[in-house]
Amino acid sequence: FPLGDSYIVAGTDGVGTKLKLAFETGIHDTIGIDLVAMSVNDIVTSGAKPLFFLDYFATSRLDVDLAEKVIKGIVDGCQQSDCPLLGGETAEMPDFYAEGEYDLSGFAVGIVKKDSVIDGKNIKVGDVLIGLPSSGVHSNGFSLVRRVLKQSGLSLKDQLLGESITLGEALIAPTVIYVKQVLDIISKGGVKGIAHITGGGFTDNIP
């Protein structure tokens, strides 16, 4: 959205069926990082610096201890992206969600100067493509992950091969927040385009 010599850039997202994994593992203090990551990682692809974040937390009956863990993760994600949690909404909707379950969505707003927008228009053959590593599956494709897990006969409590963590702990690892890394790279100049690798993978997101 144009604002003077800048653009306001906004993004919204959830964490999809990764929430089911949080319910199954009982690990709720990092899912908020995923929530922030999915929106701020999107808006930074335009070169925008996140300004603030809003969250929406909905559940059948509010469990304060559980909600605190989730919000702690959101605050952590906001700190990682230098983006204050400006506010949010907590909704209690009896009979709408299963007992102990909840839903999350988030909204990030950022800003970029009009002459600094990164839009991919100048990309040409011979340009260098740089990939930043992930921490795992991040927050996409968990319907497939859960289906594969079911067919494999493995349990979330099973030890990950060669590691000291369980399969559940490995899968729930929070999404990397790339904001500081990416803004630092952009500040050095020469960045023509950025893709946030999400649901479509390399074959959809990069093109």
PDB file of C-alpha atoms in Angstrom:
ATOM      1  CA  PHE A   1       0.000   0.000   0.000  1.00  0.00           C
ATOM      2  CA  PRO A   2       1.620   3.350  -1.076  1.00  0.00           C
ATOM      3  CA  LEU A   3       2.415   5.755   1.760  1.00  0.00           C
ATOM      4  CA  GLY A   4       4.484   8.798   0.826  1.00  0.00           C
ATOM      5  CA  ASP A   5       7.878   7.659  -0.464  1.00  0.00           C
ATOM      6  CA  SER A   6       7.317   4.136   0.901  1.00  0.00           C
ATOM      7  CA  TYR A   7       5.095   1.100   0.623  1.00  0.00           C
ATOM      8  CA  ILE A   8       3.347  -0.512   3.572  1.00  0.00           C
ATOM      9  CA  VAL A   9       3.702  -4.282   3.100  1.00  0.00           C
ATOM     10  CA  ALA A  10       1.385  -6.697   4.925  1.00  0.00           C
ATOM     11  CA  GLY A  11       1.131 -10.452   5.276  1.00  0.00           C
ATOM     12  CA  THR A  12      -1.119 -12.918   7.047  1.00  0.00           C
ATOM     13  CA  ASP A  13      -0.823 -16.656   7.660  1.00  0.00           C
ATOM     14  CA  GLY A  14      -1.338 -19.510  10.089  1.00  0.00           C
ATOM     15  CA  VAL A  15       0.681 -22.634  10.852  1.00  0.00           C
ATOM     16  CA  GLY A  16      -1.654 -25.185   9.256  1.00  0.00           C
ATOM     17  CA  THR A  17      -1.788 -28.753  10.479  1.00  0.00           C
ATOM     18  CA  LYS A  18       1.514 -28.341  12.336  1.00  0.00           C
ATOM     19  CA  LEU A  19      -0.890 -27.412  15.144  1.00  0.00           C
ATOM     20  CA  LYS A  20      -1.948 -31.075  15.262  1.00  0.00           C
ATOM     21  CA  LEU A  21       1.681 -31.931  16.026  1.00  0.00           C
ATOM     22  CA  ALA A  22       1.700 -29.447  18.904  1.00  0.00           C
ATOM     23  CA  PHE A  23      -1.436 -31.096  20.317  1.00  0.00           C
ATOM     24  CA  GLU A  24       0.067 -34.585  19.940  1.00  0.00           C
ATOM     25  CA  THR A  25       3.511 -33.760  21.391  1.00  0.00           C
ATOM     26  CA  GLY A  26       2.293 -31.321  24.053  1.00  0.00           C
ATOM     27  CA  ILE A  27       4.977 -28.847  22.891  1.00  0.00           C
ATOM     28  CA  HIS A  28       3.283 -25.430  22.654  1.00  0.00           C
ATOM     29  CA  ASP A  29       6.045 -22.902  23.408  1.00  0.00           C
ATOM     30  CA  THR A  30       7.521 -22.718  19.886  1.00  0.00           C
ATOM     31  CA  ILE A  31       4.448 -22.854  17.623  1.00  0.00           C
ATOM     32  CA  GLY A  32       4.126 -19.069  18.082  1.00  0.00           C
ATOM     33  CA  ILE A  33       7.566 -18.647  16.482  1.00  0.00           C
ATOM     34  CA  ASP A  34       6.205 -20.490  13.436  1.00  0.00           C
ATOM     35  CA  LEU A  35       3.227 -18.139  13.370  1.00  0.00           C
ATOM     36  CA  VAL A  36       5.386 -15.005  13.291  1.00  0.00           C
ATOM     37  CA  ALA A  37       7.848 -16.565  10.840  1.00  0.00           C
ATOM     38  CA  MET A  38       5.252 -17.387   8.207  1.00  0.00           C
ATOM     39  CA  SER A  39       4.193 -13.730   7.900  1.00  0.00           C
ATOM     40  CA  VAL A  40       7.464 -11.843   8.463  1.00  0.00           C
ATOM     41  CA  ASN A  41       9.378 -14.198   6.139  1.00  0.00           C
ATOM     42  CA  ASP A  42       6.809 -13.341   3.455  1.00  0.00           C
ATOM     43  CA  ILE A  43       6.971  -9.550   3.773  1.00  0.00           C
ATOM     44  CA  VAL A  44      10.785  -9.443   3.944  1.00  0.00           C
ATOM     45  CA  THR A  45      10.879 -10.890   0.404  1.00  0.00           C
ATOM     46  CA  SER A  46       9.868  -7.401  -0.805  1.00  0.00           C
ATOM     47  CA  GLY A  47      12.714  -5.870   1.176  1.00  0.00           C
ATOM     48  CA  ALA A  48      10.284  -4.671   3.854  1.00  0.00           C
ATOM     49  CA  LYS A  49      11.316  -4.274   7.484  1.00  0.00           C
ATOM     50  CA  PRO A  50       8.581  -5.598   9.806  1.00  0.00           C
ATOM     51  CA  LEU A  51       6.996  -2.833  11.907  1.00  0.00           C
ATOM     52  CA  PHE A  52       4.560  -4.791  14.070  1.00  0.00           C
ATOM     53  CA  PHE A  53       2.658  -8.054  14.480  1.00  0.00           C
ATOM     54  CA  LEU A  54      -0.878  -8.983  15.568  1.00  0.00           C
ATOM     55  CA  ASP A  55      -2.106 -12.409  16.599  1.00  0.00           C
ATOM     56  CA  TYR A  56      -5.437 -14.217  16.793  1.00  0.00           C
ATOM     57  CA  PHE A  57      -5.821 -17.137  19.220  1.00  0.00           C
ATOM     58  CA  ALA A  58      -9.086 -19.073  19.246  1.00  0.00           C
ATOM     59  CA  THR A  59     -10.086 -21.981  21.461  1.00  0.00           C
ATOM     60  CA  SER A  60     -13.143 -23.704  22.878  1.00  0.00           C
ATOM     61  CA  ARG A  61     -12.320 -22.913  26.516  1.00  0.00           C
ATOM     62  CA  LEU A  62      -9.366 -20.765  27.519  1.00  0.00           C
ATOM     63  CA  ASP A  63      -6.585 -22.683  29.258  1.00  0.00           C
ATOM     64  CA  VAL A  64      -4.436 -19.826  30.615  1.00  0.00           C
ATOM     65  CA  ASP A  65      -1.264 -21.914  31.058  1.00  0.00           C
ATOM     66  CA  LEU A  66      -1.513 -23.252  27.499  1.00  0.00           C
ATOM     67  CA  ALA A  67      -2.270 -19.804  26.056  1.00  0.00           C
ATOM     68  CA  GLU A  68       0.740 -18.362  27.921  1.00  0.00           C
ATOM     69  CA  LYS A  69       3.041 -20.934  26.293  1.00  0.00           C
ATOM     70  CA  VAL A  70       1.695 -20.111  22.837  1.00  0.00           C
ATOM     71  CA  ILE A  71       1.965 -16.329  23.395  1.00  0.00           C
ATOM     72  CA  LYS A  72       5.510 -16.790  24.741  1.00  0.00           C
ATOM     73  CA  GLY A  73       6.446 -18.299  21.364  1.00  0.00           C
ATOM     74  CA  ILE A  74       4.818 -15.391  19.522  1.00  0.00           C
ATOM     75  CA  VAL A  75       6.780 -12.896  21.639  1.00  0.00           C
ATOM     76  CA  ASP A  76       9.970 -14.880  20.986  1.00  0.00           C
ATOM     77  CA  GLY A  77       9.290 -14.782  17.227  1.00  0.00           C
ATOM     78  CA  CYS A  78       8.654 -11.035  17.374  1.00  0.00           C
ATOM     79  CA  GLN A  79      11.949 -10.482  19.218  1.00  0.00           C
ATOM     80  CA  GLN A  80      13.791 -12.543  16.596  1.00  0.00           C
ATOM     81  CA  SER A  81      12.410 -10.272  13.882  1.00  0.00           C
ATOM     82  CA  ASP A  82      12.709  -6.916  15.730  1.00  0.00           C
ATOM     83  CA  CYS A  83       8.961  -6.584  15.402  1.00  0.00           C
ATOM     84  CA  PRO A  84       6.810  -5.682  18.421  1.00  0.00           C
ATOM     85  CA  LEU A  85       3.656  -7.655  19.198  1.00  0.00           C
ATOM     86  CA  LEU A  86       1.249  -4.732  18.983  1.00  0.00           C
ATOM     87  CA  GLY A  87      -1.824  -6.600  20.132  1.00  0.00           C
ATOM     88  CA  GLY A  88      -4.141  -9.441  19.317  1.00  0.00           C
ATOM     89  CA  GLU A  89      -7.421 -11.190  19.900  1.00  0.00           C
ATOM     90  CA  THR A  90      -8.204 -14.153  22.121  1.00  0.00           C
ATOM     91  CA  ALA A  91     -11.518 -15.796  21.277  1.00  0.00           C
ATOM     92  CA  GLU A  92     -13.378 -18.382  23.344  1.00  0.00           C
ATOM     93  CA  MET A  93     -15.825 -20.314  21.168  1.00  0.00           C
ATOM     94  CA  PRO A  94     -17.468 -23.143  23.157  1.00  0.00           C
ATOM     95  CA  ASP A  95     -18.050 -26.384  21.206  1.00  0.00           C
ATOM     96  CA  PHE A  96     -16.259 -25.009  18.127  1.00  0.00           C
ATOM     97  CA  TYR A  97     -12.860 -26.618  18.820  1.00  0.00           C
ATOM     98  CA  ALA A  98     -12.026 -29.963  20.407  1.00  0.00           C
ATOM     99  CA  GLU A  99     -11.029 -29.878  24.088  1.00  0.00           C
ATOM    100  CA  GLY A 100      -7.402 -28.740  24.479  1.00  0.00           C
ATOM    101  CA  GLU A 101      -7.134 -27.603  20.846  1.00  0.00           C
ATOM    102  CA  TYR A 102      -6.821 -24.095  19.437  1.00  0.00           C
ATOM    103  CA  ASP A 103      -6.284 -22.212  16.194  1.00  0.00           C
ATOM    104  CA  LEU A 104      -3.810 -19.458  15.404  1.00  0.00           C
ATOM    105  CA  SER A 105      -3.405 -16.782  12.786  1.00  0.00           C
ATOM    106  CA  GLY A 106      -1.075 -13.832  12.555  1.00  0.00           C
ATOM    107  CA  PHE A 107      -0.655 -10.565  10.713  1.00  0.00           C
ATOM    108  CA  ALA A 108       2.579  -8.685  10.027  1.00  0.00           C
ATOM    109  CA  VAL A 109       2.950  -5.145   8.715  1.00  0.00           C
ATOM    110  CA  GLY A 110       6.224  -3.742   7.365  1.00  0.00           C
ATOM    111  CA  ILE A 111       7.607  -0.853   5.355  1.00  0.00           C
ATOM    112  CA  VAL A 112      10.017  -0.387   2.453  1.00  0.00           C
ATOM    113  CA  LYS A 113      11.092   2.705   0.487  1.00  0.00           C
ATOM    114  CA  LYS A 114       9.573   2.740  -3.014  1.00  0.00           C
ATOM    115  CA  ASP A 115      13.033   2.895  -4.602  1.00  0.00           C
ATOM    116  CA  SER A 116      14.207  -0.118  -2.556  1.00  0.00           C
ATOM    117  CA  VAL A 117      11.411  -2.585  -3.351  1.00  0.00           C
ATOM    118  CA  ILE A 118      12.690  -6.041  -4.320  1.00  0.00           C
ATOM    119  CA  ASP A 119      10.435  -7.432  -7.057  1.00  0.00           C
ATOM    120  CA  GLY A 120      12.557  -9.793  -9.163  1.00  0.00           C
ATOM    121  CA  LYS A 121      12.079  -7.732 -12.342  1.00  0.00           C
ATOM    122  CA  ASN A 122      15.804  -7.394 -13.045  1.00  0.00           C
ATOM    123  CA  ILE A 123      16.766 -11.048 -12.564  1.00  0.00           C
ATOM    124  CA  LYS A 124      18.645 -12.426 -15.567  1.00  0.00           C
ATOM    125  CA  VAL A 125      20.482 -15.560 -16.668  1.00  0.00           C
ATOM    126  CA  GLY A 126      23.841 -15.782 -14.912  1.00  0.00           C
ATOM    127  CA  ASP A 127      22.677 -14.250 -11.634  1.00  0.00           C
ATOM    128  CA  VAL A 128      23.696 -16.165  -8.507  1.00  0.00           C
ATOM    129  CA  LEU A 129      21.053 -17.960  -6.439  1.00  0.00           C
ATOM    130  CA  ILE A 130      21.754 -18.136  -2.692  1.00  0.00           C
ATOM    131  CA  GLY A 131      19.879 -20.572  -0.458  1.00  0.00           C
ATOM    132  CA  LEU A 132      19.536 -20.045   3.289  1.00  0.00           C
ATOM    133  CA  PRO A 133      19.175 -23.308   5.254  1.00  0.00           C
ATOM    134  CA  SER A 134      15.968 -24.328   6.999  1.00  0.00           C
ATOM    135  CA  SER A 135      15.572 -25.964  10.409  1.00  0.00           C
ATOM    136  CA  GLY A 136      13.492 -28.773   8.955  1.00  0.00           C
ATOM    137  CA  VAL A 137       9.974 -28.879   7.508  1.00  0.00           C
ATOM    138  CA  HIS A 138       9.119 -25.414   8.890  1.00  0.00           C
ATOM    139  CA  SER A 139       5.314 -24.937   8.736  1.00  0.00           C
ATOM    140  CA  ASN A 140       4.272 -26.387   5.410  1.00  0.00           C
ATOM    141  CA  GLY A 141       3.341 -29.853   4.238  1.00  0.00           C
ATOM    142  CA  PHE A 142       2.362 -31.272   7.621  1.00  0.00           C
ATOM    143  CA  SER A 143      -0.710 -33.044   6.250  1.00  0.00           C
ATOM    144  CA  LEU A 144       1.727 -35.041   4.099  1.00  0.00           C
ATOM    145  CA  VAL A 145       4.211 -35.419   6.989  1.00  0.00           C
ATOM    146  CA  ARG A 146       1.477 -36.822   9.219  1.00  0.00           C
ATOM    147  CA  ARG A 147       0.312 -39.212   6.492  1.00  0.00           C
ATOM    148  CA  VAL A 148       3.875 -40.475   5.901  1.00  0.00           C
ATOM    149  CA  LEU A 149       4.347 -40.875   9.665  1.00  0.00           C
ATOM    150  CA  LYS A 150       1.141 -42.899   9.941  1.00  0.00           C
ATOM    151  CA  GLN A 151       2.139 -45.209   7.067  1.00  0.00           C
ATOM    152  CA  SER A 152       5.692 -45.622   8.414  1.00  0.00           C
ATOM    153  CA  GLY A 153       4.423 -47.120  11.664  1.00  0.00           C
ATOM    154  CA  LEU A 154       6.761 -44.811  13.594  1.00  0.00           C
ATOM    155  CA  SER A 155       5.709 -42.881  16.679  1.00  0.00           C
ATOM    156  CA  LEU A 156       6.411 -39.237  17.513  1.00  0.00           C
ATOM    157  CA  LYS A 157       8.071 -40.589  20.676  1.00  0.00           C
ATOM    158  CA  ASP A 158      10.568 -42.687  18.681  1.00  0.00           C
ATOM    159  CA  GLN A 159      14.198 -41.604  18.821  1.00  0.00           C
ATOM    160  CA  LEU A 160      15.457 -39.805  15.715  1.00  0.00           C
ATOM    161  CA  LEU A 161      18.259 -41.871  14.164  1.00  0.00           C
ATOM    162  CA  GLY A 162      21.676 -40.674  15.326  1.00  0.00           C
ATOM    163  CA  GLU A 163      20.163 -37.858  17.396  1.00  0.00           C
ATOM    164  CA  SER A 164      19.293 -37.356  21.052  1.00  0.00           C
ATOM    165  CA  ILE A 165      15.798 -36.042  20.287  1.00  0.00           C
ATOM    166  CA  THR A 166      12.511 -37.701  19.387  1.00  0.00           C
ATOM    167  CA  LEU A 167      10.895 -37.617  15.960  1.00  0.00           C
ATOM    168  CA  GLY A 168       8.189 -35.339  17.391  1.00  0.00           C
ATOM    169  CA  GLU A 169      10.763 -32.866  18.734  1.00  0.00           C
ATOM    170  CA  ALA A 170      12.547 -32.811  15.372  1.00  0.00           C
ATOM    171  CA  LEU A 171       9.331 -32.173  13.449  1.00  0.00           C
ATOM    172  CA  ILE A 172       8.076 -29.434  15.820  1.00  0.00           C
ATOM    173  CA  ALA A 173      11.380 -27.485  15.464  1.00  0.00           C
ATOM    174  CA  PRO A 174      10.324 -23.876  14.807  1.00  0.00           C
ATOM    175  CA  THR A 175      10.557 -22.166  11.443  1.00  0.00           C
ATOM    176  CA  VAL A 176      13.705 -20.089  10.980  1.00  0.00           C
ATOM    177  CA  ILE A 177      12.982 -16.356  11.008  1.00  0.00           C
ATOM    178  CA  TYR A 178      15.105 -14.908   8.204  1.00  0.00           C
ATOM    179  CA  VAL A 179      14.364 -11.212   8.754  1.00  0.00           C
ATOM    180  CA  LYS A 180      17.697 -10.094  10.259  1.00  0.00           C
ATOM    181  CA  GLN A 181      19.770 -12.275   7.898  1.00  0.00           C
ATOM    182  CA  VAL A 182      17.900 -11.088   4.811  1.00  0.00           C
ATOM    183  CA  LEU A 183      17.815  -7.383   5.719  1.00  0.00           C
ATOM    184  CA  ASP A 184      21.553  -7.572   6.413  1.00  0.00           C
ATOM    185  CA  ILE A 185      22.197  -9.136   2.981  1.00  0.00           C
ATOM    186  CA  ILE A 186      19.915  -6.566   1.286  1.00  0.00           C
ATOM    187  CA  SER A 187      21.817  -3.707   2.972  1.00  0.00           C
ATOM    188  CA  LYS A 188      24.979  -4.838   1.170  1.00  0.00           C
ATOM    189  CA  GLY A 189      23.264  -4.263  -2.198  1.00  0.00           C
ATOM    190  CA  GLY A 190      22.761  -6.350  -5.311  1.00  0.00           C
ATOM    191  CA  VAL A 191      19.742  -8.406  -4.226  1.00  0.00           C
ATOM    192  CA  LYS A 192      17.269  -8.618  -7.119  1.00  0.00           C
ATOM    193  CA  GLY A 193      14.686 -11.102  -5.906  1.00  0.00           C
ATOM    194  CA  ILE A 194      13.793 -13.216  -2.871  1.00  0.00           C
ATOM    195  CA  ALA A 195      11.591 -16.307  -2.596  1.00  0.00           C
ATOM    196  CA  HIS A 196      10.191 -17.642   0.663  1.00  0.00           C
ATOM    197  CA  ILE A 197      10.154 -21.415   0.104  1.00  0.00           C
ATOM    198  CA  THR A 198       6.778 -22.545   1.454  1.00  0.00           C
ATOM    199  CA  GLY A 199       4.010 -24.841   0.200  1.00  0.00           C
ATOM    200  CA  GLY A 200       4.977 -24.865  -3.465  1.00  0.00           C
ATOM    201  CA  GLY A 201       8.626 -25.710  -2.815  1.00  0.00           C
ATOM    202  CA  PHE A 202      11.441 -24.809  -5.200  1.00  0.00           C
ATOM    203  CA  THR A 203       9.404 -25.535  -8.329  1.00  0.00           C
ATOM    204  CA  ASP A 204       6.610 -23.075  -7.499  1.00  0.00           C
ATOM    205  CA  ASN A 205       8.122 -20.476  -5.183  1.00  0.00           C
ATOM    206  CA  ILE A 206      11.290 -19.611  -7.111  1.00  0.00           C
ATOM    207  CA  PRO A 207       9.600 -19.120 -10.508  1.00  0.00           C
TER     208      PRO A 207
END
